Amino acid sequence: MKFLTLAKYFQRLEETSARLEMIQILTNLFVEAASPAEARMIAYLTLGELHPPYTGLELGMSEKLIIRSIAMASGYDSKAIEKRLGEVGDIGKVAEEFIGKRKQATLFTQELTVERVYKTLDKIARTAGEGSVDDKVKLLASLFVDAKPIEARYIARIVDGALRLGVADMTLLEALASRLGSREYKSVLEEAYNVVPDIGYIAEVALDKGLDGIKEIDIQLGIPIRPMLAERVKSPEEAWEKTHGMLAADFKYDGERMQIHKDHDKVHIFSRRLENITYQFPDVVEIVKKHVKADTAIIEGEAVAFNPETGELRPFQELMRRKRKHDIHRMIEEIPVTLRVFDVVYHDGKNLLKTPFPERRKILEEIIEEDDYIKPSELIYPKEIKELWEFFMLAIENGCEGLVIKYTGPESVYQAGARGWLWIKLKRDYRAELTDTLDLVVVGAFYGRGRKGGLLSSFLMAVYDKEEDVFKTVCKVGTGFKDEDLTQMNETLKPLIVDHKPARVVAKIEPDKWIEPQVVLEITAAEITLSPIHTCAYNEVQEDVGLALRFPRFTGRYRFDKAPEDATTEDEIVEMYKRQRHTVEDVNP
Ligand code: ATP
């Protein structure tokens, strides 16, 4: 196909805003494609791309460089072109204008074809390294030299990433369906696209092998499948209803979703938006190589920032801090992540998309060799709503956002690219921040792991209950302690260690060491949440439940000036919780 033909199609697309008309135009365009390979190029170019986004291959030309190419091809000065761009604000129009009045003789121009434009742009994208800028400018100018004004308009816009015809992948799928004979085929094309989200490939297969070819499209290692998404409910009861009680409940970790492809010794990591993020997580690559016991697999999980010495999960913001930094290897040390694997969709050559969830989960548990840095997600198959409630609170207390509830019936397939009721999220929305710090009493301690092995490094903290004169637990804290703090804590607590629960301590958790209540620490936290395992305000706000702190952190202040009886009281926590609930969109039991 001549590029001029495509440019004219682009112009027509630009002029319509009616979707049906757009699909008709695109259908005709695919009818005109000379070959399946050309249909592929047309599909990409119509989206203003050269490759599917997950390849990460970009043209890499700034507006300035495009101007240089226009100058080179038209004989005008870059400054004049730049000035005009300032007035018009559209690089396409400016290219069109200057190519239309070019000074160079154009006796021997060669008509542009779709193939030549595509291949030249692809070459620009692949040209890298020293001196590459000049090469890119020359390559683009070579197209402008042979371009008609309207062709120059669209070439410039594509290179600038500003084609914006209003066509999306789904519009193209619909046009391809109608090219194959009926718009009804769209669902078949969409199913294939959810598994291989490469619109050019889909177009090529459609024109080459028709609908049967499309139906045979299968998972390909190294190409991300579109993620399954969850619907939302407001209460465990609602989730129970929606699934008729056939459900598993999974912690909803607050990190970054990862789709990880293991292909023997190669590992690719894709983000929720299907970008290739492998290079950002060399630590995850290593852990997957060692701990996923399969030659080939596609697993999904959430990478969460965590403290390897205590096992505590950390807030999402910490992971984001890591992503913003460029010195990846230093950040691996500063902000370690742990992967919580929640699904497997491919295993040793077998596509598991249609395998029911409980079976997928079994495979997952078999192939993950657990470690602090990689684990299957925390999951239960609750038998009653109460169990679901407790697990929900446990999730929040462990730094999670809530639960993802998974239907477990026979049709519990992995719905690539779909948001449906097979996955349901139950989230605790909180916007309140605890602004006050709390003064809490150490009543127990836990040994650290790794570098901190042998050192008490996280602590069971309690509030004071005035009426009963006892201490009730409200959180476990292991964050905010510098090395020197841990040394100091270990020295201070040593004489206070007792071999049984101190009489005035009320606890449901069993620490490695019980500590006589004496030391008071200043603690901050994100909020106060319901908790089935802490005894502060147990049965007070709700039956069988107490209150706990979410994301507690030691501020660095020891309150040696305070006696344990001067610590924050249980009543104060209840007050804070109630006050907080006015500003929180809470899930009501
Ligand atoms: P959100 O902002 O709530 O994460 P989302 O649109 O990114 O929403 P949803 O489908 O609504 O995605 O919610 C599921 C998301 O929760 C997944 O994309 C994933 O990142 C995250 N997640 C955390 N833990 C799990 C889990 N155990 N199972 C499935 N998804 C999980």
mmCIF file of C-alpha atoms in Angstrom, residues 169-426:
data_model
loop_
_atom_site.group_PDB
_atom_site.id
_atom_site.type_symbol
_atom_site.label_atom_id
_atom_site.label_comp_id
_atom_site.label_asym_id
_atom_site.label_seq_id
_atom_site.Cartn_x
_atom_site.Cartn_y
_atom_site.Cartn_z
ATOM 1 C CA ASP A 169 -6.823 -1.314 20.404
ATOM 2 C CA MET A 170 -10.465 -2.267 20.953
ATOM 3 C CA THR A 171 -11.584 -0.206 17.937
ATOM 4 C CA LEU A 172 -9.089 -2.067 15.796
ATOM 5 C CA LEU A 173 -10.292 -5.425 17.105
ATOM 6 C CA GLU A 174 -13.801 -4.506 16.135
ATOM 7 C CA ALA A 175 -12.686 -3.453 12.661
ATOM 8 C CA LEU A 176 -10.754 -6.712 12.255
ATOM 9 C CA ALA A 177 -13.830 -8.681 13.310
ATOM 10 C CA SER A 178 -15.855 -6.945 10.694
ATOM 11 C CA ARG A 179 -13.057 -7.509 8.165
ATOM 12 C CA LEU A 180 -13.401 -11.235 8.950
ATOM 13 C CA GLY A 181 -17.078 -11.082 8.188
ATOM 14 C CA SER A 182 -18.953 -10.067 11.325
ATOM 15 C CA ARG A 183 -18.617 -7.671 14.228
ATOM 16 C CA GLU A 184 -19.801 -10.600 16.359
ATOM 17 C CA TYR A 185 -16.344 -12.119 16.069
ATOM 18 C CA LYS A 186 -15.000 -9.360 18.232
ATOM 19 C CA SER A 187 -15.235 -11.471 21.389
ATOM 20 C CA VAL A 188 -13.089 -14.180 19.781
ATOM 21 C CA LEU A 189 -10.504 -11.612 18.757
ATOM 22 C CA GLU A 190 -10.644 -10.042 22.177
ATOM 23 C CA GLU A 191 -10.042 -13.344 23.880
ATOM 24 C CA ALA A 192 -6.920 -13.831 21.789
ATOM 25 C CA TYR A 193 -5.822 -10.256 22.413
ATOM 26 C CA ASN A 194 -6.185 -10.751 26.190
ATOM 27 C CA VAL A 195 -3.668 -13.562 25.958
ATOM 28 C CA VAL A 196 -1.337 -11.927 23.422
ATOM 29 C CA PRO A 197 -1.974 -8.168 23.606
ATOM 30 C CA ASP A 198 -0.117 -7.416 20.397
ATOM 31 C CA ILE A 199 -2.552 -5.764 18.030
ATOM 32 C CA GLY A 200 -0.223 -6.080 15.045
ATOM 33 C CA TYR A 201 0.177 -9.810 15.570
ATOM 34 C CA ILE A 202 -3.597 -10.243 15.918
ATOM 35 C CA ALA A 203 -4.146 -8.310 12.668
ATOM 36 C CA GLU A 204 -1.556 -10.430 10.860
ATOM 37 C CA VAL A 205 -2.999 -13.732 12.089
ATOM 38 C CA ALA A 206 -6.541 -12.578 11.300
ATOM 39 C CA LEU A 207 -5.679 -11.821 7.707
ATOM 40 C CA ASP A 208 -3.394 -14.811 7.292
ATOM 41 C CA LYS A 209 -5.345 -17.599 8.990
ATOM 42 C CA GLY A 210 -8.764 -16.153 9.648
ATOM 43 C CA LEU A 211 -10.898 -16.848 12.690
ATOM 44 C CA ASP A 212 -9.546 -20.371 13.154
ATOM 45 C CA GLY A 213 -6.031 -19.002 13.386
ATOM 46 C CA ILE A 214 -7.177 -16.477 15.977
ATOM 47 C CA LYS A 215 -8.770 -19.224 18.061
ATOM 48 C CA GLU A 216 -5.460 -21.038 18.221
ATOM 49 C CA ILE A 217 -3.545 -18.121 19.685
ATOM 50 C CA ASP A 218 -2.008 -19.274 22.933
ATOM 51 C CA ILE A 219 0.127 -17.889 25.751
ATOM 52 C CA GLN A 220 3.655 -17.022 24.688
ATOM 53 C CA LEU A 221 6.394 -16.809 27.249
ATOM 54 C CA GLY A 222 7.871 -13.329 27.226
ATOM 55 C CA ILE A 223 4.619 -11.692 26.151
ATOM 56 C CA PRO A 224 2.493 -10.480 29.069
ATOM 57 C CA ILE A 225 -1.119 -11.562 29.239
ATOM 58 C CA ARG A 226 -3.671 -8.938 30.243
ATOM 59 C CA PRO A 227 -4.336 -9.094 33.974
ATOM 60 C CA MET A 228 -7.489 -10.351 35.616
ATOM 61 C CA LEU A 229 -9.143 -7.684 37.766
ATOM 62 C CA ALA A 230 -11.542 -7.636 40.654
ATOM 63 C CA GLU A 231 -14.991 -6.239 41.332
ATOM 64 C CA ARG A 232 -15.571 -4.578 44.634
ATOM 65 C CA VAL A 233 -17.870 -5.212 47.600
ATOM 66 C CA LYS A 234 -18.407 -3.335 50.838
ATOM 67 C CA SER A 235 -18.660 -6.225 53.290
ATOM 68 C CA PRO A 236 -17.703 -9.859 53.767
ATOM 69 C CA GLU A 237 -21.427 -10.681 53.733
ATOM 70 C CA GLU A 238 -21.770 -9.278 50.241
ATOM 71 C CA ALA A 239 -18.776 -11.268 49.047
ATOM 72 C CA TRP A 240 -20.278 -14.388 50.560
ATOM 73 C CA GLU A 241 -23.524 -13.799 48.712
ATOM 74 C CA LYS A 242 -21.863 -13.128 45.379
ATOM 75 C CA THR A 243 -19.879 -16.366 45.555
ATOM 76 C CA HIS A 244 -22.572 -18.485 47.230
ATOM 77 C CA GLY A 245 -20.012 -19.245 49.882
ATOM 78 C CA MET A 246 -17.664 -20.894 47.381
ATOM 79 C CA LEU A 247 -14.647 -18.783 48.044
ATOM 80 C CA ALA A 248 -11.082 -18.450 49.084
ATOM 81 C CA ALA A 249 -9.851 -15.310 50.796
ATOM 82 C CA ASP A 250 -6.447 -13.950 50.001
ATOM 83 C CA PHE A 251 -4.555 -11.061 51.645
ATOM 84 C CA LYS A 252 -4.659 -8.008 49.401
ATOM 85 C CA TYR A 253 -1.071 -6.849 49.572
ATOM 86 C CA ASP A 254 -0.281 -3.197 49.111
ATOM 87 C CA GLY A 255 2.586 -3.231 46.690
ATOM 88 C CA GLU A 256 3.164 -3.531 42.982
ATOM 89 C CA ARG A 257 1.560 -6.236 40.906
ATOM 90 C CA MET A 258 3.997 -8.326 38.924
ATOM 91 C CA GLN A 259 3.441 -10.869 36.193
ATOM 92 C CA ILE A 260 6.574 -12.947 36.069
ATOM 93 C CA HIS A 261 7.543 -15.187 33.184
ATOM 94 C CA LYS A 262 10.135 -17.816 33.886
ATOM 95 C CA ASP A 263 11.593 -19.400 30.793
ATOM 96 C CA HIS A 264 14.380 -21.677 32.024
ATOM 97 C CA ASP A 265 17.136 -19.279 33.053
ATOM 98 C CA LYS A 266 15.416 -16.204 31.659
ATOM 99 C CA VAL A 267 13.000 -14.154 33.723
ATOM 100 C CA HIS A 268 10.773 -11.276 32.548
ATOM 101 C CA ILE A 269 8.743 -9.105 34.875
ATOM 102 C CA PHE A 270 5.746 -7.107 33.682
ATOM 103 C CA SER A 271 3.800 -4.439 35.531
ATOM 104 C CA ARG A 272 0.019 -4.235 35.862
ATOM 105 C CA ARG A 273 0.095 -2.006 32.785
ATOM 106 C CA LEU A 274 2.185 -4.629 30.984
ATOM 107 C CA GLU A 275 5.378 -2.620 30.906
ATOM 108 C CA ASN A 276 8.566 -4.585 31.100
ATOM 109 C CA ILE A 277 10.015 -3.718 34.520
ATOM 110 C CA THR A 278 12.552 -6.551 34.739
ATOM 111 C CA TYR A 279 15.551 -4.232 34.991
ATOM 112 C CA GLN A 280 14.089 -2.497 38.074
ATOM 113 C CA PHE A 281 13.979 -5.699 40.096
ATOM 114 C CA PRO A 282 17.155 -7.760 39.699
ATOM 115 C CA ASP A 283 16.544 -9.090 43.216
ATOM 116 C CA VAL A 284 13.147 -10.495 42.219
ATOM 117 C CA VAL A 285 14.690 -12.032 39.093
ATOM 118 C CA GLU A 286 17.224 -13.897 41.242
ATOM 119 C CA ILE A 287 14.685 -15.091 43.760
ATOM 120 C CA VAL A 288 12.389 -16.385 41.005
ATOM 121 C CA LYS A 289 15.269 -18.228 39.347
ATOM 122 C CA LYS A 290 16.100 -19.972 42.598
ATOM 123 C CA HIS A 291 12.724 -20.490 44.207
ATOM 124 C CA VAL A 292 10.271 -21.207 41.419
ATOM 125 C CA LYS A 293 10.609 -24.909 40.806
ATOM 126 C CA ALA A 294 9.517 -25.117 37.180
ATOM 127 C CA ASP A 295 11.295 -24.894 33.851
ATOM 128 C CA THR A 296 8.634 -22.599 32.513
ATOM 129 C CA ALA A 297 5.976 -20.730 34.418
ATOM 130 C CA ILE A 298 3.963 -17.546 34.509
ATOM 131 C CA ILE A 299 3.161 -16.506 38.039
ATOM 132 C CA GLU A 300 1.500 -13.418 39.406
ATOM 133 C CA GLY A 301 2.185 -11.755 42.680
ATOM 134 C CA GLU A 302 2.514 -8.546 44.564
ATOM 135 C CA ALA A 303 5.955 -7.192 45.410
ATOM 136 C CA VAL A 304 5.831 -5.508 48.794
ATOM 137 C CA ALA A 305 8.442 -3.477 50.622
ATOM 138 C CA PHE A 306 9.380 -5.238 53.840
ATOM 139 C CA ASN A 307 11.747 -5.394 56.735
ATOM 140 C CA PRO A 308 13.718 -8.647 56.381
ATOM 141 C CA GLU A 309 14.785 -8.528 60.002
ATOM 142 C CA THR A 310 11.278 -8.675 61.391
ATOM 143 C CA GLY A 311 9.268 -9.871 58.415
ATOM 144 C CA GLU A 312 6.992 -6.803 58.679
ATOM 145 C CA LEU A 313 5.410 -5.535 55.489
ATOM 146 C CA ARG A 314 5.844 -1.842 54.765
ATOM 147 C CA PRO A 315 3.559 0.696 53.095
ATOM 148 C CA PHE A 316 3.290 1.092 49.359
ATOM 149 C CA GLN A 317 4.959 4.540 49.538
ATOM 150 C CA GLU A 318 8.241 2.886 50.473
ATOM 151 C CA LEU A 319 8.207 0.743 47.372
ATOM 152 C CA MET A 320 7.525 3.847 45.305
ATOM 153 C CA ARG A 321 10.553 5.505 46.842
ATOM 154 C CA ARG A 322 12.603 2.622 45.532
ATOM 155 C CA LYS A 323 11.165 2.954 42.053
ATOM 156 C CA ARG A 324 12.026 6.626 41.837
ATOM 157 C CA LYS A 325 15.691 6.075 42.541
ATOM 158 C CA HIS A 326 18.137 5.240 39.815
ATOM 159 C CA ASP A 327 20.786 3.509 41.830
ATOM 160 C CA ILE A 328 18.942 0.200 41.747
ATOM 161 C CA HIS A 329 21.536 -1.886 43.549
ATOM 162 C CA ARG A 330 21.734 0.469 46.511
ATOM 163 C CA MET A 331 17.950 0.583 46.737
ATOM 164 C CA ILE A 332 17.743 -3.221 46.847
ATOM 165 C CA GLU A 333 19.599 -2.982 50.142
ATOM 166 C CA GLU A 334 17.712 0.029 51.444
ATOM 167 C CA ILE A 335 14.225 -1.068 50.459
ATOM 168 C CA PRO A 336 14.073 -4.842 50.162
ATOM 169 C CA VAL A 337 10.954 -6.376 48.672
ATOM 170 C CA THR A 338 9.234 -9.673 49.214
ATOM 171 C CA LEU A 339 7.067 -11.314 46.590
ATOM 172 C CA ARG A 340 3.680 -12.737 47.587
ATOM 173 C CA VAL A 341 2.588 -15.007 44.774
ATOM 174 C CA PHE A 342 -1.172 -15.243 44.255
ATOM 175 C CA ASP A 343 -1.663 -17.008 40.943
ATOM 176 C CA VAL A 344 -0.107 -19.205 38.288
ATOM 177 C CA VAL A 345 -1.439 -19.214 34.726
ATOM 178 C CA TYR A 346 1.183 -21.291 32.937
ATOM 179 C CA HIS A 347 3.263 -24.171 34.138
ATOM 180 C CA ASP A 348 5.766 -26.371 32.324
ATOM 181 C CA GLY A 349 4.271 -25.798 28.902
ATOM 182 C CA LYS A 350 0.658 -25.950 30.049
ATOM 183 C CA ASN A 351 -1.796 -23.078 29.778
ATOM 184 C CA LEU A 352 -3.748 -22.924 33.071
ATOM 185 C CA LEU A 353 -6.147 -20.112 32.196
ATOM 186 C CA LYS A 354 -9.093 -22.496 32.129
ATOM 187 C CA THR A 355 -7.990 -24.480 35.182
ATOM 188 C CA PRO A 356 -10.186 -23.751 38.252
ATOM 189 C CA PHE A 357 -8.636 -21.576 40.935
ATOM 190 C CA PRO A 358 -8.174 -24.219 43.664
ATOM 191 C CA GLU A 359 -6.171 -26.371 41.248
ATOM 192 C CA ARG A 360 -4.061 -23.432 40.141
ATOM 193 C CA ARG A 361 -3.430 -22.624 43.769
ATOM 194 C CA LYS A 362 -2.278 -26.173 44.450
ATOM 195 C CA ILE A 363 0.221 -25.987 41.608
ATOM 196 C CA LEU A 364 1.378 -22.621 42.871
ATOM 197 C CA GLU A 365 2.046 -24.009 46.326
ATOM 198 C CA GLU A 366 3.952 -26.902 44.817
ATOM 199 C CA ILE A 367 6.282 -24.825 42.696
ATOM 200 C CA ILE A 368 7.106 -22.006 45.113
ATOM 201 C CA GLU A 369 9.915 -22.917 47.437
ATOM 202 C CA GLU A 370 9.119 -20.618 50.285
ATOM 203 C CA ASP A 371 11.613 -18.122 51.662
ATOM 204 C CA ASP A 372 11.397 -14.730 53.395
ATOM 205 C CA TYR A 373 11.636 -13.101 49.975
ATOM 206 C CA ILE A 374 9.026 -15.198 48.164
ATOM 207 C CA LYS A 375 5.896 -16.884 49.488
ATOM 208 C CA PRO A 376 2.454 -17.880 48.333
ATOM 209 C CA SER A 377 -0.032 -15.228 49.422
ATOM 210 C CA GLU A 378 -1.775 -15.768 52.751
ATOM 211 C CA LEU A 379 -4.973 -17.634 51.900
ATOM 212 C CA ILE A 380 -7.831 -19.438 53.612
ATOM 213 C CA TYR A 381 -10.924 -21.287 52.488
ATOM 214 C CA PRO A 382 -13.356 -19.941 55.095
ATOM 215 C CA LYS A 383 -16.318 -22.031 56.137
ATOM 216 C CA GLU A 384 -18.350 -19.218 57.638
ATOM 217 C CA ILE A 385 -18.612 -15.463 57.413
ATOM 218 C CA LYS A 386 -17.112 -14.970 60.847
ATOM 219 C CA GLU A 387 -13.904 -16.584 59.659
ATOM 220 C CA LEU A 388 -13.861 -14.233 56.704
ATOM 221 C CA TRP A 389 -14.288 -11.246 59.001
ATOM 222 C CA GLU A 390 -11.410 -12.297 61.195
ATOM 223 C CA PHE A 391 -9.164 -12.890 58.238
ATOM 224 C CA PHE A 392 -10.066 -9.470 56.862
ATOM 225 C CA MET A 393 -8.959 -7.795 60.067
ATOM 226 C CA LEU A 394 -5.855 -9.896 60.258
ATOM 227 C CA ALA A 395 -4.959 -8.769 56.740
ATOM 228 C CA ILE A 396 -5.287 -5.111 57.658
ATOM 229 C CA GLU A 397 -3.276 -5.547 60.761
ATOM 230 C CA ASN A 398 -0.523 -7.144 58.731
ATOM 231 C CA GLY A 399 -0.196 -4.036 56.605
ATOM 232 C CA CYS A 400 -2.491 -5.238 53.816
ATOM 233 C CA GLU A 401 -5.280 -3.296 52.176
ATOM 234 C CA GLY A 402 -7.907 -5.938 52.824
ATOM 235 C CA LEU A 403 -8.757 -9.120 50.971
ATOM 236 C CA VAL A 404 -9.125 -10.356 47.451
ATOM 237 C CA ILE A 405 -11.848 -12.966 47.555
ATOM 238 C CA LYS A 406 -11.669 -15.630 44.906
ATOM 239 C CA TYR A 407 -14.519 -17.712 43.626
ATOM 240 C CA THR A 408 -13.651 -21.396 43.844
ATOM 241 C CA GLY A 409 -16.457 -23.039 41.874
ATOM 242 C CA PRO A 410 -15.838 -25.174 38.772
ATOM 243 C CA GLU A 411 -15.896 -22.132 36.466
ATOM 244 C CA SER A 412 -13.280 -20.258 38.468
ATOM 245 C CA VAL A 413 -11.033 -19.659 35.462
ATOM 246 C CA TYR A 414 -8.432 -16.921 35.082
ATOM 247 C CA GLN A 415 -10.262 -14.221 33.124
ATOM 248 C CA ALA A 416 -7.416 -12.432 31.380
ATOM 249 C CA GLY A 417 -8.187 -8.779 30.744
ATOM 250 C CA ALA A 418 -11.532 -8.817 32.527
ATOM 251 C CA ARG A 419 -12.904 -7.232 35.675
ATOM 252 C CA GLY A 420 -15.524 -9.674 36.942
ATOM 253 C CA TRP A 421 -17.054 -11.297 39.993
ATOM 254 C CA LEU A 422 -14.652 -14.241 40.051
ATOM 255 C CA TRP A 423 -12.321 -11.951 41.985
ATOM 256 C CA ILE A 424 -13.774 -9.575 44.518
ATOM 257 C CA LYS A 425 -11.861 -6.994 46.471
ATOM 258 C CA LEU A 426 -12.814 -6.050 49.959
#
